[in-house]
XYZ file of C-alpha atoms in Angstrom:
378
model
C 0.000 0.000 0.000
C 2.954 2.499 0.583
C 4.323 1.708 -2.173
C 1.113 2.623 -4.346
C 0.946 5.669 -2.394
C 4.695 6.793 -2.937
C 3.908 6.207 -6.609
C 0.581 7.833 -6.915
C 2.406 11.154 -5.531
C 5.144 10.775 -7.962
C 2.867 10.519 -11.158
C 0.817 13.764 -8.970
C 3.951 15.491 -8.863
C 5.256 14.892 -12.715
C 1.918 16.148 -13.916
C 1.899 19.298 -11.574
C 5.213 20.432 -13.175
C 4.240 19.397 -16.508
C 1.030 21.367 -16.183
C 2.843 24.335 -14.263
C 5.711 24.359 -17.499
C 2.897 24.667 -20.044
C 1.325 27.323 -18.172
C 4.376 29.542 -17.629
C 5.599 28.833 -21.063
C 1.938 29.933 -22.262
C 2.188 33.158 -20.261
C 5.901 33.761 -21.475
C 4.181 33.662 -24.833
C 1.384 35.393 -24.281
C 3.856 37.967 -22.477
C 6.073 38.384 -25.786
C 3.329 38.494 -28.326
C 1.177 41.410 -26.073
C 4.229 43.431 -26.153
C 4.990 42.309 -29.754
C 0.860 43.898 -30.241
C 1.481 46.938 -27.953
C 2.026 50.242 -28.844
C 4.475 52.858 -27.486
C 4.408 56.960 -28.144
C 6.295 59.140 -30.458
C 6.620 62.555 -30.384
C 6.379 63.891 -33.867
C 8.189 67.035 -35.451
C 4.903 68.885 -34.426
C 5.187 68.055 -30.961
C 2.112 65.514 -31.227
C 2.063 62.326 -29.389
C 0.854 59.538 -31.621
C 0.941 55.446 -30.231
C 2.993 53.146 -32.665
C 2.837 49.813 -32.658
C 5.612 48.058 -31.662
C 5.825 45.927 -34.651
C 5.821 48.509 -37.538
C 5.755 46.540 -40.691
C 3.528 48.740 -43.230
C 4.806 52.392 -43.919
C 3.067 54.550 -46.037
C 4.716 58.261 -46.798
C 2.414 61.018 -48.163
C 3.595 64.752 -49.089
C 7.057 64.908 -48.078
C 8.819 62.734 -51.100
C 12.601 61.855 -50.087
C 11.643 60.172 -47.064
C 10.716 56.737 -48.802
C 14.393 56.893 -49.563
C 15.483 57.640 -46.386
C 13.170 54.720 -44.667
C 14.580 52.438 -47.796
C 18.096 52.690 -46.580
C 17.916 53.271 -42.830
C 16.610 50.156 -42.728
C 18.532 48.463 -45.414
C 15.096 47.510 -47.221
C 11.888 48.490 -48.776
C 9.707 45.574 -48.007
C 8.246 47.744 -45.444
C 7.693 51.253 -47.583
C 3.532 49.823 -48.720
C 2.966 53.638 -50.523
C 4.459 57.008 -51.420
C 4.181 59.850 -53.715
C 4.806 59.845 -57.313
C 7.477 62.090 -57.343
C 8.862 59.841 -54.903
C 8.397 56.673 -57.463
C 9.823 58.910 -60.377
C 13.222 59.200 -58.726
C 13.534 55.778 -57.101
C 13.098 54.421 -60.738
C 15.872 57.446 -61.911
C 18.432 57.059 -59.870
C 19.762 54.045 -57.470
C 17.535 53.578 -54.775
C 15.299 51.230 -57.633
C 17.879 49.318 -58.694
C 19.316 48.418 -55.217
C 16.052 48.242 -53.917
C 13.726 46.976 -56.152
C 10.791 46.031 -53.611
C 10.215 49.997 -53.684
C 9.090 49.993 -56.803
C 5.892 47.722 -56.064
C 4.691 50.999 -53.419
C 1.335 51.906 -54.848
C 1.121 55.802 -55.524
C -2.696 56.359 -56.028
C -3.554 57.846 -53.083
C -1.998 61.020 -53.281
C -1.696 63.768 -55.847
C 0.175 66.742 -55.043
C -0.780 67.631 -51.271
C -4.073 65.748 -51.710
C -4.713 62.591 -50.376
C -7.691 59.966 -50.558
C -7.494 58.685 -47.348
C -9.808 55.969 -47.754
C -7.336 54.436 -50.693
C -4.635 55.534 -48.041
C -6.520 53.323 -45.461
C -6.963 50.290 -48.284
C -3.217 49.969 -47.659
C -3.344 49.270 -43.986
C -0.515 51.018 -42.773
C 1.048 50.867 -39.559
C 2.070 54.001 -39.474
C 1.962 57.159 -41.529
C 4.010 59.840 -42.258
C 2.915 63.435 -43.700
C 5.093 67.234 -43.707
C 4.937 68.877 -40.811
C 3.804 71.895 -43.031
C 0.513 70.121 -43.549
C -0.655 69.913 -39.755
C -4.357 69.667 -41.197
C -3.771 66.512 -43.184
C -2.215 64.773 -39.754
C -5.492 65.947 -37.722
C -7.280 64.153 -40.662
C -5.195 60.955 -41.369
C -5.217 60.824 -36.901
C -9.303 61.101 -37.587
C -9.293 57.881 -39.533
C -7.639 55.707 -36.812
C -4.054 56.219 -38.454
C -0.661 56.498 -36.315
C 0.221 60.056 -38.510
C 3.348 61.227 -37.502
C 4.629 65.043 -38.921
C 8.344 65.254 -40.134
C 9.358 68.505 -40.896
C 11.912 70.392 -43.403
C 12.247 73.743 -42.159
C 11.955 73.256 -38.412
C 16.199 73.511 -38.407
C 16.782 76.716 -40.917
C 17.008 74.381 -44.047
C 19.860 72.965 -42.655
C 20.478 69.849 -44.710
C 22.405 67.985 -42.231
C 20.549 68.918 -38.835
C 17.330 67.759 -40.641
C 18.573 64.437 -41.814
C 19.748 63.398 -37.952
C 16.683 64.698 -37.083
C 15.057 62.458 -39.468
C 16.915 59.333 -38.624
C 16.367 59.706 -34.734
C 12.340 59.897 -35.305
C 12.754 56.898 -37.221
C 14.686 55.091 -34.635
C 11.907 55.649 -31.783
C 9.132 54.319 -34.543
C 12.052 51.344 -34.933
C 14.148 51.400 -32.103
C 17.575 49.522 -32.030
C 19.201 50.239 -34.768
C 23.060 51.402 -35.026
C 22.986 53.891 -37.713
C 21.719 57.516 -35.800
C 25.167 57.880 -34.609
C 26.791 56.789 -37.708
C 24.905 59.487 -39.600
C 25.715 62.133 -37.257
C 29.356 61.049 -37.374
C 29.858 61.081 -41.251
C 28.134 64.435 -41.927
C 29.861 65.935 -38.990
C 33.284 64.419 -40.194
C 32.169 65.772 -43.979
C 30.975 69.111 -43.068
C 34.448 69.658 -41.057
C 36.700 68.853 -43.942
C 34.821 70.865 -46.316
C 34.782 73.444 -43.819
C 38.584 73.480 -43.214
C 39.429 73.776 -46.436
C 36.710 76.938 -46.936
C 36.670 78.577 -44.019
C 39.895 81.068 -44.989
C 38.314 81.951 -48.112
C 38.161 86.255 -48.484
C 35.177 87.625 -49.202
C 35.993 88.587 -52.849
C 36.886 84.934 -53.146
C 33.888 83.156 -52.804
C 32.251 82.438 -55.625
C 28.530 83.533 -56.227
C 26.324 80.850 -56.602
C 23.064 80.680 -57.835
C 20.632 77.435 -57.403
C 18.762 76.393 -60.780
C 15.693 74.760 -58.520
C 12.647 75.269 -61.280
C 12.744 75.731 -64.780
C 10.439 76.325 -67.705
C 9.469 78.365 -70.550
C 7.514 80.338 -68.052
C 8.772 79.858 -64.921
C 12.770 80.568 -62.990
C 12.309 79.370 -59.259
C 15.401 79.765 -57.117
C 16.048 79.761 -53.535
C 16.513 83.028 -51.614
C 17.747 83.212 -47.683
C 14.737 80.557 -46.203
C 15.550 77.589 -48.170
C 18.120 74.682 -48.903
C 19.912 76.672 -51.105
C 21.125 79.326 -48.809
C 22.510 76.539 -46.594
C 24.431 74.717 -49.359
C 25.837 77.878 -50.487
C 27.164 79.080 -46.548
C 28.227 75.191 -46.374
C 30.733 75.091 -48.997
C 31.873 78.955 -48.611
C 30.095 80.227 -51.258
C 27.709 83.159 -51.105
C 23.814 82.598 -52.338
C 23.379 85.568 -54.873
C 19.840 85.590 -54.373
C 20.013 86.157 -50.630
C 17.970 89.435 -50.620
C 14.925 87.463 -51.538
C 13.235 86.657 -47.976
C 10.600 84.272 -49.440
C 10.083 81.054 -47.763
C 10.594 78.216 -50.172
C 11.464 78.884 -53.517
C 10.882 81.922 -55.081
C 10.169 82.668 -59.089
C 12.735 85.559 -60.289
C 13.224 86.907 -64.063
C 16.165 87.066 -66.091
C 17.025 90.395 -65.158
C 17.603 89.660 -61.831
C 19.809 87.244 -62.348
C 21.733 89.145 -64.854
C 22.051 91.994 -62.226
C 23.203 89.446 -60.061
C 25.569 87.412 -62.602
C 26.449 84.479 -60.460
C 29.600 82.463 -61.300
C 28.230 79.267 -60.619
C 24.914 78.058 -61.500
C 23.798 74.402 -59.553
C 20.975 72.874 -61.365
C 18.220 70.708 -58.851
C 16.732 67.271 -60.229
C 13.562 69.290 -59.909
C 13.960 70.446 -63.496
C 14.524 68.670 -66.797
C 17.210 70.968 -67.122
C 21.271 70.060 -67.704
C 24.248 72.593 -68.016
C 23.825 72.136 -71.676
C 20.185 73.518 -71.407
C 21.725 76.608 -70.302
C 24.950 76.699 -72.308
C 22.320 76.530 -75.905
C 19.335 78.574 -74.356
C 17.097 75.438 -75.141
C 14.579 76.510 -73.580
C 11.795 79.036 -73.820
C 13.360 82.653 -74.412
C 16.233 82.988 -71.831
C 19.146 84.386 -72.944
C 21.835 82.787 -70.346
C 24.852 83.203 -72.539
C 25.694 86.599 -70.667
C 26.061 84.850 -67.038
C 29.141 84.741 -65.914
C 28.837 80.959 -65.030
C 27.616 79.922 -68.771
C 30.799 81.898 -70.219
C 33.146 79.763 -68.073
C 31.150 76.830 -68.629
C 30.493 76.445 -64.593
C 27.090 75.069 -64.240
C 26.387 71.735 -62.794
C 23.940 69.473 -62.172
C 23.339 68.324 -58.743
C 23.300 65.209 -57.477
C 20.826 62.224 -57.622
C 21.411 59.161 -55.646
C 18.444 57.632 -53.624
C 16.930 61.140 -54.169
C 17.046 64.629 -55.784
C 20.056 65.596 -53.658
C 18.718 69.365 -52.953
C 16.634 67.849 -50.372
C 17.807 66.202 -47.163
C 18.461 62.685 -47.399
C 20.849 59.957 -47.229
C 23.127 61.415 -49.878
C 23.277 64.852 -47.898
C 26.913 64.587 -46.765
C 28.661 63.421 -50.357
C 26.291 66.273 -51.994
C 27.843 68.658 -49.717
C 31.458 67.187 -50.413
C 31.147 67.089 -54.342
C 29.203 70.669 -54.232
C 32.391 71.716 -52.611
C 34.968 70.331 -55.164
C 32.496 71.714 -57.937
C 33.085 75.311 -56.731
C 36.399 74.859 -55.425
C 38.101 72.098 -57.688
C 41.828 73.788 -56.434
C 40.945 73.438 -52.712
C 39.681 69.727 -52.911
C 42.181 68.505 -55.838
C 43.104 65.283 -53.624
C 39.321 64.273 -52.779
C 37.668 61.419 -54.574
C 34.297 62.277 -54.609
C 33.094 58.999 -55.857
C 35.798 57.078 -53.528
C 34.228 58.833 -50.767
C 30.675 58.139 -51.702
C 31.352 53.968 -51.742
C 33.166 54.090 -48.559
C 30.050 56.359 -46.702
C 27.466 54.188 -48.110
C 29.371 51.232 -46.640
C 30.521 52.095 -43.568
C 27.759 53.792 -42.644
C 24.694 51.528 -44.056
C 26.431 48.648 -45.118
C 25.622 49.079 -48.634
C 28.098 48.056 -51.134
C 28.029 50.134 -54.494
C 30.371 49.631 -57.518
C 32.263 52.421 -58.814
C 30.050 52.576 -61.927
C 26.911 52.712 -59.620
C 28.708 55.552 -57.220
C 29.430 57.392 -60.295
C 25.943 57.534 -61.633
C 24.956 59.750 -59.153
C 26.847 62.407 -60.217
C 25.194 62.078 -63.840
C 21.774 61.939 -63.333
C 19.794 61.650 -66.620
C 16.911 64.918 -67.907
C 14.106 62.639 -66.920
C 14.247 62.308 -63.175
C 12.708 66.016 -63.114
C 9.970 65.797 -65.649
C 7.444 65.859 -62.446
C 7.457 69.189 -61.583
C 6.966 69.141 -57.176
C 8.487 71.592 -54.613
């Protein structure tokens, strides 16, 4: 009899644990996938709090069109990125951002046209989380109306300053996505790229800076440039060059007329990816009646066309510190004679995203091709 009873508590005893291990493992699980479901709040460029889920896997991106790029390579894919703008589409399939990352190009676009979006197409897409420019406050009140996590990223909240708005950028990512490496690695390579560009500008006399004006809009009716409140003040003051259209206080770009910029006869001219436009435009007055053949810059053959790697380079985004660089060498080739623009632009893209490019593919985005500006968007 005591030996049926010692074994009737043994068999009690293995089922208790077994039963008390598939509870606790059940509750470990059930702990991990609740926090896996939660949420957790971001504070967006506009100071709203909006609840994220933890598990972000749908991103949709409405008027503010280089941050699909910037998403694309902070997180070393696009399978996340579910819509964007046009404009957006137009220069991922331009430059490199579609080719490395070809899962972009599958974003749907429909939603949106210009600063208007159908939210109930936006909705169809089932994002986790949304994100819309700051300058557009009423379209976040809406998109937060329709159950959507809407969070505001801004342009202009840091002076147009290229660099402070790109590590601005990346940290708001990283709290939607935390635990990833690359906000300090960001901060470090522009800081390290705006130093040596500074160093090498920074003794420049005033009657040695060159007077540069920025292309940004072009058309048979229409010369938009950038006066003291946008990017193109910055770029100029960045690379020790003075913006000739500084006078102009406008916000954003402003339209100007061919006398104005013959008055101001700027020795270099930088052309945006906003335009269809190339030096040679310029050099043959191809378009509509300009006469640019007086400019000091179109004499000395000293226009340029900026930039396009995952984006038109004007902008913020990833390509913001080897824009700066090769802006730099463009207006002062003497000063920068020993820097490799395009050596510089494989080793920042791998160091600091771990994205290999091949020489051929680092040079390409210093040759961007006419079409990546036939959209027309500011």
């Amino acid at each position: 009899m005591f030996k049926r009873f010692l074994s009737l508590m043994l068999v009690a005893c293995i089922v208790f644990s077994v039963l008390l291990c598939m509870t606790g493992c059940s509750e470990g699980k059930k702990t991990e996938t609740d926090a896996a479901a939660g949420t957790h709040v971001v504070v967006d460029h506009n100071g709203n709090e909006v609840a994220v889920p933890n598990d972000v896997q749908r991103i949709a991106v409405c008027d503010i069109y280089p941050l699909p790029s910037v998403l694309t390579v902070f997180f070393d894919s696009a399978e996340k990125i579910v819509g964007m703008a046009p404009p957006s589409m137009l220069a991922a399939k331009s430059g490199l951002l579609g080719e490395l990352y070809p899962e972009i190009l599958k974003a749907e676009t429909g939603y949106i046209d210009g600063a208007n979006v159908n939210i109930e197409e936006l909705m169809k897409l089932n994002p986790d989380v949304v994100f819309y420019s700051a300058s557009n406050p009423e379209l976040g009140e809406k998109l937060r109306a329709a159950g959507l996590a809407a969070l505001a990223v801004s342009v202009n909240k840091w002076d147009y300053n290229a660099i402070e708005t790109l590590n601005h950028w990346i940290e708001l990512f990283n709290e939607v996505i935390p635990q990833n490496d690359k906000v300090e690695k960001v901060k470090k390579a522009s800081e390290e790229m705006y130093n040596l560009v500074q160093s090498r500008v920074s003794s420049l006399s005033d009657e040695e800076r060159e007077r540069a004006f920025f292309l940004f809009q072009y058309s048979e009716s229409n010369i938009l440039t950038s006066g003291r409140k946008f990017f193109g003040e910055w770029w100029a003051e960045a690379i020790g060059a003075k913006n000739v259209a500084y006078e102009l206080e406008n916000d954003n770009s402003v339209a100007v007329n061919m006398e104005q910029i013959y008055a101001w006869n700027p020795s270099l001219i930088f052309i945006t990816n906003f335009n269809t436009a190339l030096p040679e435009t310029l050099y043959t007055n191809e378009i509509g009646n300009y006469d640019w053949s007086e400019i000091e810059a179109v004499k000395n053959q000293r226009v340029y066309k900026m930039p396009l790697g995952m984006y038109r380079s004007y902008t913020p985004g990833v390509d913001t510190p080897i824009t700066l660089l090769w802006l730099a060498k463009s207006a002062y080739p003497e000063l920068f004679a020993d820097i490799d623009v395009v050596e510089r632009t494989v080793e920042y893209y791998r160091d600091v995203f771990g994205v290999t490019l091949t020489p051929e593919q680092a040079n390409s985005i210093f040759a961007p091709p006419a079409s990546a500006g036939e959209v027309v968007v500011r």
